[in-house]
PDB file of C-alpha atoms in Angstrom:
ATOM      1  CA  HIS A   1       9.776 -44.804  18.444  1.00  0.00           C
ATOM      2  CA  VAL A   2      11.968 -47.775  17.671  1.00  0.00           C
ATOM      3  CA  GLN A   3      10.414 -51.131  18.471  1.00  0.00           C
ATOM      4  CA  LEU A   4      12.554 -54.173  19.176  1.00  0.00           C
ATOM      5  CA  VAL A   5      11.248 -57.726  18.952  1.00  0.00           C
ATOM      6  CA  GLU A   6      13.352 -60.659  20.082  1.00  0.00           C
ATOM      7  CA  SER A   7      12.977 -64.290  19.065  1.00  0.00           C
ATOM      8  CA  GLY A   8      14.843 -67.559  19.221  1.00  0.00           C
ATOM      9  CA  GLY A   9      14.676 -68.333  22.915  1.00  0.00           C
ATOM     10  CA  ASP A  10      14.069 -71.940  23.861  1.00  0.00           C
ATOM     11  CA  SER A  11      14.740 -74.683  26.393  1.00  0.00           C
ATOM     12  CA  VAL A  12      17.961 -76.537  25.638  1.00  0.00           C
ATOM     13  CA  GLN A  13      20.272 -78.988  27.319  1.00  0.00           C
ATOM     14  CA  ALA A  14      23.614 -77.954  28.706  1.00  0.00           C
ATOM     15  CA  GLY A  15      26.208 -77.864  25.974  1.00  0.00           C
ATOM     16  CA  GLY A  16      23.668 -76.904  23.362  1.00  0.00           C
ATOM     17  CA  SER A  17      23.408 -73.847  21.141  1.00  0.00           C
ATOM     18  CA  LEU A  18      20.847 -71.216  20.299  1.00  0.00           C
ATOM     19  CA  ARG A  19      20.657 -68.240  17.991  1.00  0.00           C
ATOM     20  CA  LEU A  20      18.679 -65.233  19.130  1.00  0.00           C
ATOM     21  CA  SER A  21      17.425 -62.533  16.783  1.00  0.00           C
ATOM     22  CA  CYS A  22      16.238 -59.015  17.439  1.00  0.00           C
ATOM     23  CA  VAL A  23      14.449 -57.107  14.708  1.00  0.00           C
ATOM     24  CA  ALA A  24      14.198 -53.331  15.008  1.00  0.00           C
ATOM     25  CA  SER A  25      11.309 -51.449  13.468  1.00  0.00           C
ATOM     26  CA  VAL A  26      12.674 -47.990  12.808  1.00  0.00           C
ATOM     27  CA  PRO A  27      10.297 -45.162  11.889  1.00  0.00           C
ATOM     28  CA  ALA A  28      11.426 -42.360   9.612  1.00  0.00           C
ATOM     29  CA  GLY A  29      13.622 -39.968  11.502  1.00  0.00           C
ATOM     30  CA  TYR A  30      14.894 -42.567  13.970  1.00  0.00           C
ATOM     31  CA  GLY A  31      17.515 -44.120  11.744  1.00  0.00           C
ATOM     32  CA  GLY A  32      20.413 -43.367  14.042  1.00  0.00           C
ATOM     33  CA  MET A  33      18.841 -45.040  17.036  1.00  0.00           C
ATOM     34  CA  THR A  34      20.140 -48.490  16.133  1.00  0.00           C
ATOM     35  CA  TYR A  35      23.781 -47.477  15.767  1.00  0.00           C
ATOM     36  CA  CYS A  36      24.469 -49.357  18.978  1.00  0.00           C
ATOM     37  CA  MET A  37      22.614 -52.572  19.700  1.00  0.00           C
ATOM     38  CA  GLY A  38      23.087 -55.083  22.396  1.00  0.00           C
ATOM     39  CA  TRP A  39      21.894 -58.104  24.317  1.00  0.00           C
ATOM     40  CA  PHE A  40      21.234 -58.162  28.021  1.00  0.00           C
ATOM     41  CA  ARG A  41      19.896 -60.841  30.311  1.00  0.00           C
ATOM     42  CA  GLN A  42      17.752 -60.737  33.382  1.00  0.00           C
ATOM     43  CA  VAL A  43      17.104 -63.326  36.048  1.00  0.00           C
ATOM     44  CA  PRO A  44      14.295 -62.590  38.522  1.00  0.00           C
ATOM     45  CA  GLY A  45      15.713 -61.082  41.697  1.00  0.00           C
ATOM     46  CA  GLU A  46      19.052 -60.268  40.108  1.00  0.00           C
ATOM     47  CA  GLU A  47      20.494 -57.238  38.348  1.00  0.00           C
ATOM     48  CA  ARG A  48      20.315 -57.060  34.602  1.00  0.00           C
ATOM     49  CA  GLU A  49      23.575 -58.181  33.008  1.00  0.00           C
ATOM     50  CA  GLU A  50      25.069 -56.747  29.848  1.00  0.00           C
ATOM     51  CA  VAL A  51      25.915 -59.704  27.610  1.00  0.00           C
ATOM     52  CA  ALA A  52      27.217 -58.224  24.371  1.00  0.00           C
ATOM     53  CA  LEU A  53      27.223 -54.961  22.438  1.00  0.00           C
ATOM     54  CA  ILE A  54      27.870 -54.094  18.809  1.00  0.00           C
ATOM     55  CA  ASN A  55      27.921 -50.903  16.774  1.00  0.00           C
ATOM     56  CA  ASP A  56      27.427 -50.182  13.098  1.00  0.00           C
ATOM     57  CA  ALA A  57      31.174 -50.411  12.508  1.00  0.00           C
ATOM     58  CA  GLY A  58      31.156 -53.957  13.810  1.00  0.00           C
ATOM     59  CA  ARG A  59      33.021 -53.267  17.023  1.00  0.00           C
ATOM     60  CA  THR A  60      31.900 -55.637  19.771  1.00  0.00           C
ATOM     61  CA  SER A  61      32.218 -56.184  23.486  1.00  0.00           C
ATOM     62  CA  TYR A  62      31.307 -59.171  25.628  1.00  0.00           C
ATOM     63  CA  ALA A  63      30.744 -60.001  29.248  1.00  0.00           C
ATOM     64  CA  VAL A  64      33.559 -62.106  30.638  1.00  0.00           C
ATOM     65  CA  SER A  65      31.089 -64.889  31.404  1.00  0.00           C
ATOM     66  CA  VAL A  66      30.177 -65.363  27.729  1.00  0.00           C
ATOM     67  CA  LYS A  67      33.384 -64.450  25.920  1.00  0.00           C
ATOM     68  CA  GLY A  68      34.461 -67.221  23.593  1.00  0.00           C
ATOM     69  CA  ARG A  69      31.025 -68.858  23.675  1.00  0.00           C
ATOM     70  CA  PHE A  70      28.682 -66.130  22.410  1.00  0.00           C
ATOM     71  CA  THR A  71      28.965 -64.098  19.218  1.00  0.00           C
ATOM     72  CA  ILE A  72      27.028 -60.930  18.472  1.00  0.00           C
ATOM     73  CA  SER A  73      26.480 -59.794  14.905  1.00  0.00           C
ATOM     74  CA  LYS A  74      24.442 -57.111  13.176  1.00  0.00           C
ATOM     75  CA  ASP A  75      22.798 -56.609   9.824  1.00  0.00           C
ATOM     76  CA  ASN A  76      22.892 -52.846   9.484  1.00  0.00           C
ATOM     77  CA  ASP A  77      20.723 -52.789   6.373  1.00  0.00           C
ATOM     78  CA  LYS A  78      17.932 -54.760   8.025  1.00  0.00           C
ATOM     79  CA  ASP A  79      18.402 -53.457  11.585  1.00  0.00           C
ATOM     80  CA  ILE A  80      18.696 -56.965  12.986  1.00  0.00           C
ATOM     81  CA  VAL A  81      21.080 -58.037  15.709  1.00  0.00           C
ATOM     82  CA  TYR A  82      21.874 -61.683  16.420  1.00  0.00           C
ATOM     83  CA  LEU A  83      23.345 -63.534  19.349  1.00  0.00           C
ATOM     84  CA  GLU A  84      24.880 -66.908  18.594  1.00  0.00           C
ATOM     85  CA  MET A  85      25.188 -68.829  21.848  1.00  0.00           C
ATOM     86  CA  ASN A  86      27.266 -72.002  22.145  1.00  0.00           C
ATOM     87  CA  ALA A  87      28.290 -74.269  24.996  1.00  0.00           C
ATOM     88  CA  LEU A  88      25.296 -73.147  27.003  1.00  0.00           C
ATOM     89  CA  ASN A  89      25.152 -73.922  30.702  1.00  0.00           C
ATOM     90  CA  ALA A  90      22.612 -73.474  33.470  1.00  0.00           C
ATOM     91  CA  ASP A  91      24.062 -70.072  34.391  1.00  0.00           C
ATOM     92  CA  ASP A  92      22.954 -68.809  30.982  1.00  0.00           C
ATOM     93  CA  THR A  93      19.299 -69.322  31.895  1.00  0.00           C
ATOM     94  CA  ALA A  94      17.622 -65.915  31.735  1.00  0.00           C
ATOM     95  CA  MET A  95      15.336 -63.618  29.832  1.00  0.00           C
ATOM     96  CA  TYR A  96      17.424 -62.202  26.997  1.00  0.00           C
ATOM     97  CA  ILE A  97      16.580 -58.646  26.096  1.00  0.00           C
ATOM     98  CA  CYS A  98      17.616 -56.566  23.110  1.00  0.00           C
ATOM     99  CA  ALA A  99      18.250 -52.837  23.303  1.00  0.00           C
ATOM    100  CA  SER A 100      19.442 -50.042  21.038  1.00  0.00           C
ATOM    101  CA  GLY A 101      20.731 -46.515  21.119  1.00  0.00           C
ATOM    102  CA  ALA A 102      22.350 -43.774  19.107  1.00  0.00           C
ATOM    103  CA  TYR A 103      26.006 -42.953  18.681  1.00  0.00           C
ATOM    104  CA  GLY A 104      27.002 -40.760  21.595  1.00  0.00           C
ATOM    105  CA  GLY A 105      30.728 -40.453  21.047  1.00  0.00           C
ATOM    106  CA  GLY A 106      33.076 -43.245  22.042  1.00  0.00           C
ATOM    107  CA  TRP A 107      31.859 -46.722  22.811  1.00  0.00           C
ATOM    108  CA  CYS A 108      28.215 -47.704  23.240  1.00  0.00           C
ATOM    109  CA  ASP A 109      26.859 -47.051  26.709  1.00  0.00           C
ATOM    110  CA  ALA A 110      23.790 -49.056  27.625  1.00  0.00           C
ATOM    111  CA  ASP A 111      22.852 -46.501  30.270  1.00  0.00           C
ATOM    112  CA  TYR A 112      21.807 -44.291  27.369  1.00  0.00           C
ATOM    113  CA  PHE A 113      19.899 -46.911  25.365  1.00  0.00           C
ATOM    114  CA  PRO A 114      16.338 -45.617  25.113  1.00  0.00           C
ATOM    115  CA  TYR A 115      14.810 -48.609  23.366  1.00  0.00           C
ATOM    116  CA  TRP A 116      14.326 -52.038  24.882  1.00  0.00           C
ATOM    117  CA  GLY A 117      12.526 -55.144  23.769  1.00  0.00           C
ATOM    118  CA  ARG A 118      10.424 -57.445  25.940  1.00  0.00           C
ATOM    119  CA  GLY A 119      12.811 -60.346  25.799  1.00  0.00           C
ATOM    120  CA  THR A 120      12.968 -63.986  24.841  1.00  0.00           C
ATOM    121  CA  GLN A 121      13.426 -66.731  27.433  1.00  0.00           C
ATOM    122  CA  VAL A 122      16.416 -69.051  27.360  1.00  0.00           C
ATOM    123  CA  THR A 123      16.372 -72.024  29.700  1.00  0.00           C
ATOM    124  CA  VAL A 124      19.326 -74.390  29.963  1.00  0.00           C
ATOM    125  CA  SER A 125      19.015 -77.626  31.924  1.00  0.00           C
TER     126      SER A 125
END
């Protein structure tokens, strides 16, 4: 199975920046399972929010709440996805979780992502 490990979370002041990384360990035979990768965030007691998605072709999508502040990028050769976060505010405080899935026709659909990391905590004060 694909394993995803996030890093880069930290406590920062409002207005600050962070860069999150998610490294995928992909066993032989699972190469297509990182075609779509994305970042999600979870606050206790609230629904998980889709933050940003990217596919191997470089197409991206963003939540309205982060558009213009966050940038997702992907190193296809290394199976790493990044999330550059700028102009952070308290509403961005959450556990940030990486996930991946295969190409299923059309745009990436997180409902069909089978692989999820454990997350990295971002706290903005």
